[in-house]
């Protein structure tokens, strides 16, 4: 941490930013962490409006303005590091990150993914859960490593899939769970209760199972 009382968080978004909002709301009651900046790769991301309304600095870095993935990631790292981030939170940031980026933020980079990892890495997770005939679905917060959606899971929330569910139904219910588990994981990290060791994610001194802490609302 940059000082003993505060965890500086930078949040990366590409869209609506409802997870960002959930974290903003949670941290309003949690003075040991603060969001220093929100960065979007899309100028029209509604999450930027949420950041502005909360008085948080905003940056737009359009990936299309850069020669390649690495040039974009390097520019991103420059902005993040200006804010002396202790934790980088990916909240619907829809870019594949280079190994240079994930190594630079090793052990201080979290992501939320709309599936019960390791199931359904990548995109269209709700439809894929339906197509696979899964009986349960959910979301996972995980530390980010070089493997896409593959880093150690911190926390998962599970819901039952009903026979009549559409992908949109699942998206709505999963989102509601995301808004509960992401702020919790961020708070654990900010409070020094959560870290990543060589052997996996550790919460309160105990190694977490590969499926992470199982959240029940
Ligand atoms: C969330 O459902 C998040 O899990 C997903 O994007 C959505 C962002 O919503 N992330 C991914 O799919 C990353 N692979 P939000 O902008 O409202 O927070």
PDB file of C-alpha atoms and ligand atoms in Angstrom:
ATOM      1  CA  UNK A   1       0.000   0.000   0.000  1.00  0.00           C
ATOM      2  CA  UNK A   2       1.175   3.512  -0.684  1.00  0.00           C
ATOM      3  CA  UNK A   3       0.406   4.518   2.894  1.00  0.00           C
ATOM      4  CA  UNK A   4      -0.658   2.548   5.897  1.00  0.00           C
ATOM      5  CA  UNK A   5      -4.313   3.632   5.831  1.00  0.00           C
ATOM      6  CA  UNK A   6      -5.371   3.475   2.251  1.00  0.00           C
ATOM      7  CA  UNK A   7      -5.488   1.102  -0.687  1.00  0.00           C
ATOM      8  CA  UNK A   8      -5.386   2.927  -4.010  1.00  0.00           C
ATOM      9  CA  UNK A   9      -7.623   1.223  -6.541  1.00  0.00           C
ATOM     10  CA  UNK A  10      -7.790   1.792 -10.290  1.00  0.00           C
ATOM     11  CA  UNK A  11     -10.820   0.307 -12.060  1.00  0.00           C
ATOM     12  CA  UNK A  12     -10.810  -0.612 -15.769  1.00  0.00           C
ATOM     13  CA  UNK A  13     -14.106  -0.740 -17.635  1.00  0.00           C
ATOM     14  CA  UNK A  14     -15.515  -0.996 -21.158  1.00  0.00           C
ATOM     15  CA  UNK A  15     -19.247  -0.554 -20.624  1.00  0.00           C
ATOM     16  CA  UNK A  16     -22.078  -0.005 -18.195  1.00  0.00           C
ATOM     17  CA  UNK A  17     -19.947  -0.144 -15.075  1.00  0.00           C
ATOM     18  CA  UNK A  18     -22.578  -1.612 -12.774  1.00  0.00           C
ATOM     19  CA  UNK A  19     -19.851  -3.540 -10.958  1.00  0.00           C
ATOM     20  CA  UNK A  20     -17.901  -0.302 -10.650  1.00  0.00           C
ATOM     21  CA  UNK A  21     -21.005   1.255  -9.090  1.00  0.00           C
ATOM     22  CA  UNK A  22     -21.349  -1.591  -6.612  1.00  0.00           C
ATOM     23  CA  UNK A  23     -17.725  -1.096  -5.558  1.00  0.00           C
ATOM     24  CA  UNK A  24     -18.127   2.702  -5.336  1.00  0.00           C
ATOM     25  CA  UNK A  25     -21.182   2.237  -3.101  1.00  0.00           C
ATOM     26  CA  UNK A  26     -19.442  -0.299  -0.896  1.00  0.00           C
ATOM     27  CA  UNK A  27     -16.269   1.777  -0.512  1.00  0.00           C
ATOM     28  CA  UNK A  28     -18.325   4.806   0.486  1.00  0.00           C
ATOM     29  CA  UNK A  29     -18.665   3.018   3.816  1.00  0.00           C
ATOM     30  CA  UNK A  30     -15.097   1.771   3.789  1.00  0.00           C
ATOM     31  CA  UNK A  31     -12.494   4.507   4.262  1.00  0.00           C
ATOM     32  CA  UNK A  32      -9.441   2.223   4.058  1.00  0.00           C
ATOM     33  CA  UNK A  33      -9.678   2.065   0.262  1.00  0.00           C
ATOM     34  CA  UNK A  34     -10.374   4.572  -2.448  1.00  0.00           C
ATOM     35  CA  UNK A  35     -10.828   4.449  -6.194  1.00  0.00           C
ATOM     36  CA  UNK A  36      -8.273   6.899  -7.623  1.00  0.00           C
ATOM     37  CA  UNK A  37      -9.227   6.511 -11.252  1.00  0.00           C
ATOM     38  CA  UNK A  38     -11.491   4.774 -13.724  1.00  0.00           C
ATOM     39  CA  UNK A  39     -10.093   3.983 -17.160  1.00  0.00           C
ATOM     40  CA  UNK A  40     -12.196   2.962 -20.140  1.00  0.00           C
ATOM     41  CA  UNK A  41     -11.162   1.835 -23.598  1.00  0.00           C
ATOM     42  CA  UNK A  42     -14.529   3.133 -24.868  1.00  0.00           C
ATOM     43  CA  UNK A  43     -15.364   6.837 -24.775  1.00  0.00           C
ATOM     44  CA  UNK A  44     -19.118   6.170 -24.502  1.00  0.00           C
ATOM     45  CA  UNK A  45     -18.913   3.714 -21.594  1.00  0.00           C
ATOM     46  CA  UNK A  46     -21.641   4.615 -19.083  1.00  0.00           C
ATOM     47  CA  UNK A  47     -19.236   3.696 -16.291  1.00  0.00           C
ATOM     48  CA  UNK A  48     -17.415   6.969 -17.010  1.00  0.00           C
ATOM     49  CA  UNK A  49     -20.582   8.863 -16.053  1.00  0.00           C
ATOM     50  CA  UNK A  50     -20.787   6.851 -12.844  1.00  0.00           C
ATOM     51  CA  UNK A  51     -17.155   7.770 -12.070  1.00  0.00           C
ATOM     52  CA  UNK A  52     -17.797  11.445 -12.754  1.00  0.00           C
ATOM     53  CA  UNK A  53     -20.859  11.427 -10.504  1.00  0.00           C
ATOM     54  CA  UNK A  54     -18.738   9.900  -7.742  1.00  0.00           C
ATOM     55  CA  UNK A  55     -15.956  12.493  -8.203  1.00  0.00           C
ATOM     56  CA  UNK A  56     -13.434   9.945  -9.477  1.00  0.00           C
ATOM     57  CA  UNK A  57     -10.848  10.830 -12.144  1.00  0.00           C
ATOM     58  CA  UNK A  58     -11.638   9.331 -15.531  1.00  0.00           C
ATOM     59  CA  UNK A  59      -9.414   8.451 -18.471  1.00  0.00           C
ATOM     60  CA  UNK A  60     -10.284   7.142 -21.913  1.00  0.00           C
ATOM     61  CA  UNK A  61      -7.667   5.160 -23.798  1.00  0.00           C
ATOM     62  CA  UNK A  62      -9.033   3.909 -27.092  1.00  0.00           C
ATOM     63  CA  UNK A  63      -7.234   0.717 -28.067  1.00  0.00           C
ATOM     64  CA  UNK A  64      -7.822   1.595 -31.717  1.00  0.00           C
ATOM     65  CA  UNK A  65      -5.415   4.531 -31.335  1.00  0.00           C
ATOM     66  CA  UNK A  66      -2.470   2.210 -30.704  1.00  0.00           C
ATOM     67  CA  UNK A  67      -0.339   0.226 -33.130  1.00  0.00           C
ATOM     68  CA  UNK A  68      -0.740  -3.065 -31.324  1.00  0.00           C
ATOM     69  CA  UNK A  69      -1.881  -4.725 -28.113  1.00  0.00           C
ATOM     70  CA  UNK A  70       1.403  -4.117 -26.319  1.00  0.00           C
ATOM     71  CA  UNK A  71       1.490  -0.402 -27.168  1.00  0.00           C
ATOM     72  CA  UNK A  72      -2.017  -0.056 -25.747  1.00  0.00           C
ATOM     73  CA  UNK A  73      -1.148  -1.994 -22.607  1.00  0.00           C
ATOM     74  CA  UNK A  74       1.968   0.095 -22.066  1.00  0.00           C
ATOM     75  CA  UNK A  75      -0.061   3.297 -22.288  1.00  0.00           C
ATOM     76  CA  UNK A  76      -2.557   1.767 -19.875  1.00  0.00           C
ATOM     77  CA  UNK A  77       0.221   0.868 -17.440  1.00  0.00           C
ATOM     78  CA  UNK A  78       1.537   4.436 -17.592  1.00  0.00           C
ATOM     79  CA  UNK A  79      -1.828   5.869 -16.594  1.00  0.00           C
ATOM     80  CA  UNK A  80      -2.433   3.270 -13.879  1.00  0.00           C
ATOM     81  CA  UNK A  81       1.023   3.800 -12.405  1.00  0.00           C
ATOM     82  CA  UNK A  82       0.514   7.570 -12.282  1.00  0.00           C
ATOM     83  CA  UNK A  83      -2.176   6.773  -9.749  1.00  0.00           C
ATOM     84  CA  UNK A  84       0.119   4.506  -7.702  1.00  0.00           C
ATOM     85  CA  UNK A  85      -2.386   1.688  -7.761  1.00  0.00           C
ATOM     86  CA  UNK A  86      -2.155  -0.934  -5.050  1.00  0.00           C
ATOM     87  CA  UNK A  87      -4.948  -2.868  -6.755  1.00  0.00           C
ATOM     88  CA  UNK A  88      -6.225  -2.910 -10.336  1.00  0.00           C
ATOM     89  CA  UNK A  89      -9.827  -4.049 -10.721  1.00  0.00           C
ATOM     90  CA  UNK A  90     -11.113  -5.259 -14.089  1.00  0.00           C
ATOM     91  CA  UNK A  91     -14.850  -4.600 -14.098  1.00  0.00           C
ATOM     92  CA  UNK A  92     -16.192  -5.568 -17.499  1.00  0.00           C
ATOM     93  CA  UNK A  93     -12.944  -4.571 -19.221  1.00  0.00           C
ATOM     94  CA  UNK A  94     -13.312  -6.424 -22.509  1.00  0.00           C
ATOM     95  CA  UNK A  95      -9.709  -6.570 -23.649  1.00  0.00           C
ATOM     96  CA  UNK A  96      -7.267  -9.455 -23.688  1.00  0.00           C
ATOM     97  CA  UNK A  97      -4.228  -8.357 -21.715  1.00  0.00           C
ATOM     98  CA  UNK A  98      -0.609  -8.950 -22.673  1.00  0.00           C
ATOM     99  CA  UNK A  99       1.714 -10.976 -20.425  1.00  0.00           C
ATOM    100  CA  UNK A 100       3.678  -7.746 -19.893  1.00  0.00           C
ATOM    101  CA  UNK A 101       0.578  -6.204 -18.327  1.00  0.00           C
ATOM    102  CA  UNK A 102      -0.455  -9.182 -16.216  1.00  0.00           C
ATOM    103  CA  UNK A 103       3.128  -9.646 -14.951  1.00  0.00           C
ATOM    104  CA  UNK A 104       3.432  -5.959 -14.080  1.00  0.00           C
ATOM    105  CA  UNK A 105       0.345  -6.192 -11.856  1.00  0.00           C
ATOM    106  CA  UNK A 106       0.920  -9.736 -10.627  1.00  0.00           C
ATOM    107  CA  UNK A 107      -0.819 -10.324  -7.281  1.00  0.00           C
ATOM    108  CA  UNK A 108      -2.691  -7.001  -7.461  1.00  0.00           C
ATOM    109  CA  UNK A 109      -5.017  -7.598 -10.404  1.00  0.00           C
ATOM    110  CA  UNK A 110      -8.583  -8.866  -9.958  1.00  0.00           C
ATOM    111  CA  UNK A 111     -11.247  -9.723 -12.537  1.00  0.00           C
ATOM    112  CA  UNK A 112     -14.890 -10.715 -12.426  1.00  0.00           C
ATOM    113  CA  UNK A 113     -16.137 -13.300 -14.872  1.00  0.00           C
ATOM    114  CA  UNK A 114     -19.776 -14.317 -15.500  1.00  0.00           C
ATOM    115  CA  UNK A 115     -19.402 -18.072 -15.048  1.00  0.00           C
ATOM    116  CA  UNK A 116     -18.415 -20.661 -12.503  1.00  0.00           C
ATOM    117  CA  UNK A 117     -14.763 -20.855 -13.517  1.00  0.00           C
ATOM    118  CA  UNK A 118     -13.097 -22.963 -14.812  1.00  0.00           C
ATOM    119  CA  UNK A 119     -16.332 -23.492 -16.777  1.00  0.00           C
ATOM    120  CA  UNK A 120     -17.069 -21.183 -19.707  1.00  0.00           C
ATOM    121  CA  UNK A 121     -13.992 -19.015 -20.014  1.00  0.00           C
ATOM    122  CA  UNK A 122     -14.290 -16.293 -22.657  1.00  0.00           C
ATOM    123  CA  UNK A 123     -17.477 -14.798 -24.069  1.00  0.00           C
ATOM    124  CA  UNK A 124     -21.232 -15.645 -24.231  1.00  0.00           C
ATOM    125  CA  UNK A 125     -21.090 -17.487 -20.948  1.00  0.00           C
ATOM    126  CA  UNK A 126     -24.842 -17.443 -20.226  1.00  0.00           C
ATOM    127  CA  UNK A 127     -25.823 -19.019 -23.535  1.00  0.00           C
ATOM    128  CA  UNK A 128     -23.003 -21.510 -23.249  1.00  0.00           C
ATOM    129  CA  UNK A 129     -24.175 -22.577 -19.787  1.00  0.00           C
ATOM    130  CA  UNK A 130     -27.646 -23.180 -21.252  1.00  0.00           C
ATOM    131  CA  UNK A 131     -26.296 -24.998 -24.315  1.00  0.00           C
ATOM    132  CA  UNK A 132     -24.189 -27.237 -22.086  1.00  0.00           C
ATOM    133  CA  UNK A 133     -27.292 -28.217 -20.093  1.00  0.00           C
ATOM    134  CA  UNK A 134     -25.738 -26.916 -16.867  1.00  0.00           C
ATOM    135  CA  UNK A 135     -27.985 -27.022 -13.828  1.00  0.00           C
ATOM    136  CA  UNK A 136     -26.106 -24.226 -12.098  1.00  0.00           C
ATOM    137  CA  UNK A 137     -24.400 -21.040 -13.233  1.00  0.00           C
ATOM    138  CA  UNK A 138     -22.901 -18.015 -11.555  1.00  0.00           C
ATOM    139  CA  UNK A 139     -19.894 -15.739 -11.359  1.00  0.00           C
ATOM    140  CA  UNK A 140     -16.328 -15.768 -10.128  1.00  0.00           C
ATOM    141  CA  UNK A 141     -13.816 -13.195  -8.941  1.00  0.00           C
ATOM    142  CA  UNK A 142     -10.263 -14.287  -9.602  1.00  0.00           C
ATOM    143  CA  UNK A 143      -6.697 -13.059  -9.542  1.00  0.00           C
ATOM    144  CA  UNK A 144      -5.524 -12.434 -13.086  1.00  0.00           C
ATOM    145  CA  UNK A 145      -2.569 -14.357 -14.454  1.00  0.00           C
ATOM    146  CA  UNK A 146      -1.271 -14.800 -17.983  1.00  0.00           C
ATOM    147  CA  UNK A 147      -3.877 -17.485 -18.664  1.00  0.00           C
ATOM    148  CA  UNK A 148      -7.154 -15.954 -19.901  1.00  0.00           C
ATOM    149  CA  UNK A 149      -9.818 -16.299 -17.158  1.00  0.00           C
ATOM    150  CA  UNK A 150      -7.482 -18.832 -15.583  1.00  0.00           C
ATOM    151  CA  UNK A 151      -6.036 -17.277 -12.408  1.00  0.00           C
ATOM    152  CA  UNK A 152      -6.827 -18.500  -8.883  1.00  0.00           C
ATOM    153  CA  UNK A 153     -10.474 -18.029  -7.945  1.00  0.00           C
ATOM    154  CA  UNK A 154     -11.197 -15.896  -4.859  1.00  0.00           C
ATOM    155  CA  UNK A 155     -14.972 -16.121  -4.555  1.00  0.00           C
ATOM    156  CA  UNK A 156     -17.885 -17.666  -6.455  1.00  0.00           C
ATOM    157  CA  UNK A 157     -21.636 -17.235  -6.256  1.00  0.00           C
ATOM    158  CA  UNK A 158     -23.914 -19.926  -7.703  1.00  0.00           C
ATOM    159  CA  UNK A 159     -27.526 -19.887  -8.867  1.00  0.00           C
ATOM    160  CA  UNK A 160     -29.790 -22.668 -10.119  1.00  0.00           C
ATOM    161  CA  UNK A 161     -30.751 -22.645 -13.803  1.00  0.00           C
ATOM    162  CA  UNK A 162     -34.510 -22.995 -14.303  1.00  0.00           C
ATOM    163  CA  UNK A 163     -35.934 -24.864 -17.299  1.00  0.00           C
ATOM    164  CA  UNK A 164     -37.425 -21.703 -18.828  1.00  0.00           C
ATOM    165  CA  UNK A 165     -34.352 -19.482 -18.362  1.00  0.00           C
ATOM    166  CA  UNK A 166     -32.993 -17.497 -21.303  1.00  0.00           C
ATOM    167  CA  UNK A 167     -29.464 -16.138 -21.543  1.00  0.00           C
ATOM    168  CA  UNK A 168     -30.866 -12.723 -20.677  1.00  0.00           C
ATOM    169  CA  UNK A 169     -32.567 -14.073 -17.540  1.00  0.00           C
ATOM    170  CA  UNK A 170     -29.266 -15.550 -16.444  1.00  0.00           C
ATOM    171  CA  UNK A 171     -27.372 -12.343 -17.230  1.00  0.00           C
ATOM    172  CA  UNK A 172     -29.708 -10.358 -14.952  1.00  0.00           C
ATOM    173  CA  UNK A 173     -29.481 -12.815 -12.061  1.00  0.00           C
ATOM    174  CA  UNK A 174     -25.714 -13.257 -12.412  1.00  0.00           C
ATOM    175  CA  UNK A 175     -25.202  -9.485 -12.463  1.00  0.00           C
ATOM    176  CA  UNK A 176     -27.039  -9.173  -9.144  1.00  0.00           C
ATOM    177  CA  UNK A 177     -24.671 -11.721  -7.631  1.00  0.00           C
ATOM    178  CA  UNK A 178     -21.642 -10.003  -9.136  1.00  0.00           C
ATOM    179  CA  UNK A 179     -22.619  -6.818  -7.336  1.00  0.00           C
ATOM    180  CA  UNK A 180     -22.428  -8.691  -4.061  1.00  0.00           C
ATOM    181  CA  UNK A 181     -19.217 -10.656  -4.485  1.00  0.00           C
ATOM    182  CA  UNK A 182     -16.956  -8.125  -6.217  1.00  0.00           C
ATOM    183  CA  UNK A 183     -17.131  -5.455  -3.503  1.00  0.00           C
ATOM    184  CA  UNK A 184     -16.524  -8.175  -0.929  1.00  0.00           C
ATOM    185  CA  UNK A 185     -13.366  -9.413  -2.670  1.00  0.00           C
ATOM    186  CA  UNK A 186     -12.086  -5.859  -3.134  1.00  0.00           C
ATOM    187  CA  UNK A 187     -12.701  -5.125   0.537  1.00  0.00           C
ATOM    188  CA  UNK A 188     -10.864  -8.300   1.589  1.00  0.00           C
ATOM    189  CA  UNK A 189      -7.881  -7.234  -0.498  1.00  0.00           C
ATOM    190  CA  UNK A 190      -7.950  -3.642   0.764  1.00  0.00           C
ATOM    191  CA  UNK A 191      -8.097  -4.864   4.344  1.00  0.00           C
ATOM    192  CA  UNK A 192      -5.074  -7.099   3.822  1.00  0.00           C
ATOM    193  CA  UNK A 193      -7.125 -10.254   4.350  1.00  0.00           C
ATOM    194  CA  UNK A 194      -6.684 -11.539   0.786  1.00  0.00           C
ATOM    195  CA  UNK A 195      -3.518 -12.106  -1.194  1.00  0.00           C
ATOM    196  CA  UNK A 196      -2.096 -14.323  -3.881  1.00  0.00           C
ATOM    197  CA  UNK A 197       0.764 -16.629  -2.991  1.00  0.00           C
ATOM    198  CA  UNK A 198       2.720 -19.026  -5.231  1.00  0.00           C
ATOM    199  CA  UNK A 199       0.351 -21.813  -4.198  1.00  0.00           C
ATOM    200  CA  UNK A 200      -2.919 -19.930  -4.723  1.00  0.00           C
ATOM    201  CA  UNK A 201      -5.270 -17.395  -3.207  1.00  0.00           C
ATOM    202  CA  UNK A 202      -5.095 -16.954   0.566  1.00  0.00           C
ATOM    203  CA  UNK A 203      -7.918 -15.532   2.703  1.00  0.00           C
ATOM    204  CA  UNK A 204      -7.355 -14.877   6.407  1.00  0.00           C
ATOM    205  CA  UNK A 205      -4.232 -17.022   6.344  1.00  0.00           C
ATOM    206  CA  UNK A 206      -5.947 -20.061   4.780  1.00  0.00           C
ATOM    207  CA  UNK A 207      -5.527 -21.291   1.226  1.00  0.00           C
ATOM    208  CA  UNK A 208      -8.797 -21.090  -0.662  1.00  0.00           C
ATOM    209  CA  UNK A 209     -10.120 -24.136  -2.530  1.00  0.00           C
ATOM    210  CA  UNK A 210      -9.719 -24.008  -6.317  1.00  0.00           C
ATOM    211  CA  UNK A 211     -13.350 -22.861  -6.583  1.00  0.00           C
ATOM    212  CA  UNK A 212     -12.704 -20.047  -4.074  1.00  0.00           C
ATOM    213  CA  UNK A 213     -14.907 -18.934  -1.184  1.00  0.00           C
ATOM    214  CA  UNK A 214     -18.502 -20.035  -1.796  1.00  0.00           C
ATOM    215  CA  UNK A 215     -20.790 -17.034  -1.340  1.00  0.00           C
ATOM    216  CA  UNK A 216     -24.354 -17.482  -0.111  1.00  0.00           C
ATOM    217  CA  UNK A 217     -26.568 -14.399  -0.097  1.00  0.00           C
TER     218      UNK A 217
HETATM  219  C1  LIG B   1     -20.068  -8.348 -16.110  1.00  0.00           C
HETATM  220  O1  LIG B   1     -21.101  -9.292 -16.235  1.00  0.00           O
HETATM  221  C2  LIG B   1     -18.729  -9.038 -16.037  1.00  0.00           C
HETATM  222  O2  LIG B   1     -18.769 -10.279 -15.403  1.00  0.00           O
HETATM  223  C3  LIG B   1     -18.413  -9.216 -17.501  1.00  0.00           C
HETATM  224  O3  LIG B   1     -18.828  -8.016 -18.099  1.00  0.00           O
HETATM  225  C4  LIG B   1     -19.965  -7.517 -17.375  1.00  0.00           C
HETATM  226  C5  LIG B   1     -19.713  -6.061 -17.088  1.00  0.00           C
HETATM  227  O4  LIG B   1     -20.854  -5.464 -16.534  1.00  0.00           O
HETATM  228  N1  LIG B   1     -17.024  -9.450 -17.709  1.00  0.00           N
HETATM  229  C6  LIG B   1     -16.561 -10.308 -18.604  1.00  0.00           C
HETATM  230  O5  LIG B   1     -17.264 -10.946 -19.349  1.00  0.00           O
HETATM  231  C7  LIG B   1     -15.059 -10.431 -18.639  1.00  0.00           C
HETATM  232  N2  LIG B   1     -14.665 -11.610 -19.324  1.00  0.00           N
HETATM  233  P1  LIG B   1     -20.782  -4.026 -15.893  1.00  0.00           P
HETATM  234  O6  LIG B   1     -20.084  -3.114 -16.913  1.00  0.00           O
HETATM  235  O7  LIG B   1     -22.199  -3.634 -15.693  1.00  0.00           O
HETATM  236  O8  LIG B   1     -20.016  -4.112 -14.604  1.00  0.00           O
END
